[in-house]
PDB file of C-alpha atoms in Angstrom:
ATOM      1  CA  UNK A   1       0.000   0.000   0.000  1.00 90.00           C
ATOM      2  CA  UNK A   2       1.034   3.576  -0.545  1.00 92.00           C
ATOM      3  CA  UNK A   3      -0.625   6.783   0.525  1.00 96.00           C
ATOM      4  CA  UNK A   4       0.244   9.911  -1.393  1.00 96.00           C
ATOM      5  CA  UNK A   5       0.010  13.446  -0.080  1.00 95.00           C
ATOM      6  CA  UNK A   6       0.466  16.377  -2.452  1.00 94.00           C
ATOM      7  CA  UNK A   7       1.378  19.954  -1.673  1.00 94.00           C
ATOM      8  CA  UNK A   8       2.150  23.070  -3.631  1.00 94.00           C
ATOM      9  CA  UNK A   9       0.223  24.438  -6.562  1.00 92.00           C
ATOM     10  CA  UNK A  10      -1.636  27.713  -6.723  1.00 96.00           C
ATOM     11  CA  UNK A  11      -1.937  30.637  -9.087  1.00 97.00           C
ATOM     12  CA  UNK A  12       0.889  32.323 -10.959  1.00 98.00           C
ATOM     13  CA  UNK A  13       1.373  34.680 -13.883  1.00 98.00           C
ATOM     14  CA  UNK A  14       2.768  33.449 -17.198  1.00 98.00           C
ATOM     15  CA  UNK A  15       6.513  33.028 -16.960  1.00 98.00           C
ATOM     16  CA  UNK A  16       6.342  32.313 -13.259  1.00 98.00           C
ATOM     17  CA  UNK A  17       7.372  29.246 -11.282  1.00 98.00           C
ATOM     18  CA  UNK A  18       5.751  26.784  -8.913  1.00 98.00           C
ATOM     19  CA  UNK A  19       6.874  23.684  -7.084  1.00 98.00           C
ATOM     20  CA  UNK A  20       4.709  20.636  -6.427  1.00 98.00           C
ATOM     21  CA  UNK A  21       5.564  17.909  -3.936  1.00 98.00           C
ATOM     22  CA  UNK A  22       4.165  14.436  -3.367  1.00 97.00           C
ATOM     23  CA  UNK A  23       5.088  12.425  -0.309  1.00 97.00           C
ATOM     24  CA  UNK A  24       4.568   8.678  -0.335  1.00 96.00           C
ATOM     25  CA  UNK A  25       4.084   6.524   2.732  1.00 94.00           C
ATOM     26  CA  UNK A  26       6.385   3.907   1.188  1.00 90.00           C
ATOM     27  CA  UNK A  27       8.785   3.150  -1.643  1.00 88.00           C
ATOM     28  CA  UNK A  28       9.988  -0.194  -2.925  1.00 89.00           C
ATOM     29  CA  UNK A  29      13.234  -1.203  -4.596  1.00 88.00           C
ATOM     30  CA  UNK A  30      11.738  -0.248  -7.953  1.00 92.00           C
ATOM     31  CA  UNK A  31       9.043   2.370  -7.783  1.00 94.00           C
ATOM     32  CA  UNK A  32       7.609   4.600 -10.458  1.00 96.00           C
ATOM     33  CA  UNK A  33       6.178   7.958  -9.469  1.00 97.00           C
ATOM     34  CA  UNK A  34       4.472  10.180 -11.985  1.00 98.00           C
ATOM     35  CA  UNK A  35       2.819  13.551 -12.329  1.00 98.00           C
ATOM     36  CA  UNK A  36      -0.323  13.617 -14.440  1.00 98.00           C
ATOM     37  CA  UNK A  37      -2.476  16.622 -15.193  1.00 98.00           C
ATOM     38  CA  UNK A  38      -6.053  17.007 -16.282  1.00 97.00           C
ATOM     39  CA  UNK A  39      -8.309  19.780 -17.519  1.00 97.00           C
ATOM     40  CA  UNK A  40     -12.110  19.546 -17.630  1.00 94.00           C
ATOM     41  CA  UNK A  41     -13.373  17.351 -20.426  1.00 94.00           C
ATOM     42  CA  UNK A  42      -9.956  15.964 -21.285  1.00 95.00           C
ATOM     43  CA  UNK A  43      -8.083  12.768 -20.524  1.00 94.00           C
ATOM     44  CA  UNK A  44      -5.487  12.722 -17.799  1.00 95.00           C
ATOM     45  CA  UNK A  45      -2.072  13.206 -19.448  1.00 96.00           C
ATOM     46  CA  UNK A  46       1.387  12.391 -18.198  1.00 97.00           C
ATOM     47  CA  UNK A  47       3.689  15.289 -17.393  1.00 98.00           C
ATOM     48  CA  UNK A  48       6.810  13.560 -16.085  1.00 98.00           C
ATOM     49  CA  UNK A  49       7.880  10.232 -14.644  1.00 98.00           C
ATOM     50  CA  UNK A  50      10.633   9.159 -12.313  1.00 97.00           C
ATOM     51  CA  UNK A  51      11.711   5.621 -11.537  1.00 95.00           C
ATOM     52  CA  UNK A  52      13.969   4.698  -8.635  1.00 92.00           C
ATOM     53  CA  UNK A  53      16.123   2.572 -10.950  1.00 92.00           C
ATOM     54  CA  UNK A  54      15.823   3.989 -14.454  1.00 90.00           C
ATOM     55  CA  UNK A  55      15.524   7.762 -14.162  1.00 92.00           C
ATOM     56  CA  UNK A  56      13.216  10.386 -15.597  1.00 96.00           C
ATOM     57  CA  UNK A  57      11.094  11.114 -18.642  1.00 97.00           C
ATOM     58  CA  UNK A  58       9.152  14.219 -19.663  1.00 97.00           C
ATOM     59  CA  UNK A  59       6.268  15.050 -21.924  1.00 97.00           C
ATOM     60  CA  UNK A  60       7.399  17.121 -24.913  1.00 97.00           C
ATOM     61  CA  UNK A  61       5.243  20.023 -23.782  1.00 97.00           C
ATOM     62  CA  UNK A  62       7.229  20.485 -20.569  1.00 98.00           C
ATOM     63  CA  UNK A  63      10.765  19.517 -21.574  1.00 97.00           C
ATOM     64  CA  UNK A  64      13.256  22.191 -20.617  1.00 97.00           C
ATOM     65  CA  UNK A  65      10.769  23.898 -18.301  1.00 98.00           C
ATOM     66  CA  UNK A  66       9.848  21.272 -15.682  1.00 98.00           C
ATOM     67  CA  UNK A  67      12.169  19.147 -13.540  1.00 98.00           C
ATOM     68  CA  UNK A  68      11.079  16.052 -11.656  1.00 98.00           C
ATOM     69  CA  UNK A  69      13.101  14.756  -8.728  1.00 97.00           C
ATOM     70  CA  UNK A  70      12.840  12.184  -5.967  1.00 96.00           C
ATOM     71  CA  UNK A  71      14.229  12.455  -2.440  1.00 95.00           C
ATOM     72  CA  UNK A  72      14.344   8.784  -1.516  1.00 93.00           C
ATOM     73  CA  UNK A  73      14.977   9.142   2.235  1.00 94.00           C
ATOM     74  CA  UNK A  74      12.022  11.528   2.469  1.00 95.00           C
ATOM     75  CA  UNK A  75       9.972   9.458  -0.005  1.00 95.00           C
ATOM     76  CA  UNK A  76       9.049  12.720  -1.662  1.00 96.00           C
ATOM     77  CA  UNK A  77       8.768  13.474  -5.348  1.00 97.00           C
ATOM     78  CA  UNK A  78       8.894  17.068  -6.522  1.00 98.00           C
ATOM     79  CA  UNK A  79       8.076  18.880  -9.737  1.00 98.00           C
ATOM     80  CA  UNK A  80       9.792  22.206 -10.289  1.00 98.00           C
ATOM     81  CA  UNK A  81       7.818  24.125 -12.911  1.00 98.00           C
ATOM     82  CA  UNK A  82       9.432  27.141 -14.559  1.00 98.00           C
ATOM     83  CA  UNK A  83       8.379  29.471 -17.353  1.00 98.00           C
ATOM     84  CA  UNK A  84       4.772  28.472 -16.808  1.00 98.00           C
ATOM     85  CA  UNK A  85       2.268  29.077 -19.581  1.00 98.00           C
ATOM     86  CA  UNK A  86      -1.521  29.390 -19.547  1.00 97.00           C
ATOM     87  CA  UNK A  87      -1.819  25.955 -21.171  1.00 97.00           C
ATOM     88  CA  UNK A  88      -0.130  24.443 -18.104  1.00 98.00           C
ATOM     89  CA  UNK A  89      -3.288  25.262 -16.170  1.00 98.00           C
ATOM     90  CA  UNK A  90      -4.712  21.986 -14.889  1.00 98.00           C
ATOM     91  CA  UNK A  91      -5.256  19.845 -11.853  1.00 98.00           C
ATOM     92  CA  UNK A  92      -2.033  17.975 -11.189  1.00 98.00           C
ATOM     93  CA  UNK A  93      -2.063  14.493  -9.702  1.00 98.00           C
ATOM     94  CA  UNK A  94       0.771  12.370  -8.421  1.00 97.00           C
ATOM     95  CA  UNK A  95       0.573   8.632  -8.892  1.00 98.00           C
ATOM     96  CA  UNK A  96       2.667   5.623  -7.933  1.00 97.00           C
ATOM     97  CA  UNK A  97       3.058   2.041  -9.014  1.00 96.00           C
ATOM     98  CA  UNK A  98       5.531  -0.663  -8.112  1.00 96.00           C
ATOM     99  CA  UNK A  99       7.925  -1.584 -10.893  1.00 94.00           C
ATOM    100  CA  UNK A 100       8.433   0.033 -14.280  1.00 95.00           C
ATOM    101  CA  UNK A 101       6.850   3.247 -15.434  1.00 95.00           C
ATOM    102  CA  UNK A 102       3.952   3.609 -17.815  1.00 94.00           C
ATOM    103  CA  UNK A 103       2.407   6.760 -19.190  1.00 93.00           C
ATOM    104  CA  UNK A 104      -1.258   5.796 -19.018  1.00 94.00           C
ATOM    105  CA  UNK A 105      -3.256   6.452 -15.894  1.00 93.00           C
ATOM    106  CA  UNK A 106      -4.918   3.033 -15.842  1.00 94.00           C
ATOM    107  CA  UNK A 107      -1.577   1.458 -14.914  1.00 95.00           C
ATOM    108  CA  UNK A 108      -1.344   3.255 -11.606  1.00 95.00           C
ATOM    109  CA  UNK A 109      -2.742   1.921  -8.370  1.00 90.00           C
ATOM    110  CA  UNK A 110      -2.107   4.785  -6.008  1.00 96.00           C
ATOM    111  CA  UNK A 111      -3.133   8.396  -6.410  1.00 97.00           C
ATOM    112  CA  UNK A 112      -3.006  11.690  -4.638  1.00 97.00           C
ATOM    113  CA  UNK A 113      -6.057  13.931  -4.460  1.00 96.00           C
ATOM    114  CA  UNK A 114      -4.690  16.459  -6.928  1.00 96.00           C
ATOM    115  CA  UNK A 115      -3.627  20.068  -6.650  1.00 96.00           C
ATOM    116  CA  UNK A 116      -4.718  22.933  -8.877  1.00 97.00           C
ATOM    117  CA  UNK A 117      -2.241  24.962 -10.910  1.00 98.00           C
ATOM    118  CA  UNK A 118      -3.574  28.087 -12.594  1.00 98.00           C
ATOM    119  CA  UNK A 119      -1.477  30.230 -14.908  1.00 98.00           C
ATOM    120  CA  UNK A 120      -3.069  33.493 -15.974  1.00 97.00           C
ATOM    121  CA  UNK A 121      -2.321  37.170 -16.311  1.00 94.00           C
TER     122      UNK A 121
END
């Protein structure tokens, strides 16, 4: 079992920065943690993934602007978001699964409640 608690998010102007965090109650030898985001009426889409063994991946839309990291002792994943744009506005969810990473939400067993990010002038 894993329980995920998110923090961060909020409102920012275009070009600004925000940091999201997601603390897990547990990690295994190989764990995948992911940030998804969702806007009303759309499918949940992957933003970035991090695996305890294999590293990180990013969606093309956020490459060069977002950085995902994992503090293993603290069991906390973070997403540093820079140069934010209005189309980054969404509810952001962290998710976890044991083993390898996937980029579709149906592969994930454990979810946070989500945190809203709003980018507007």
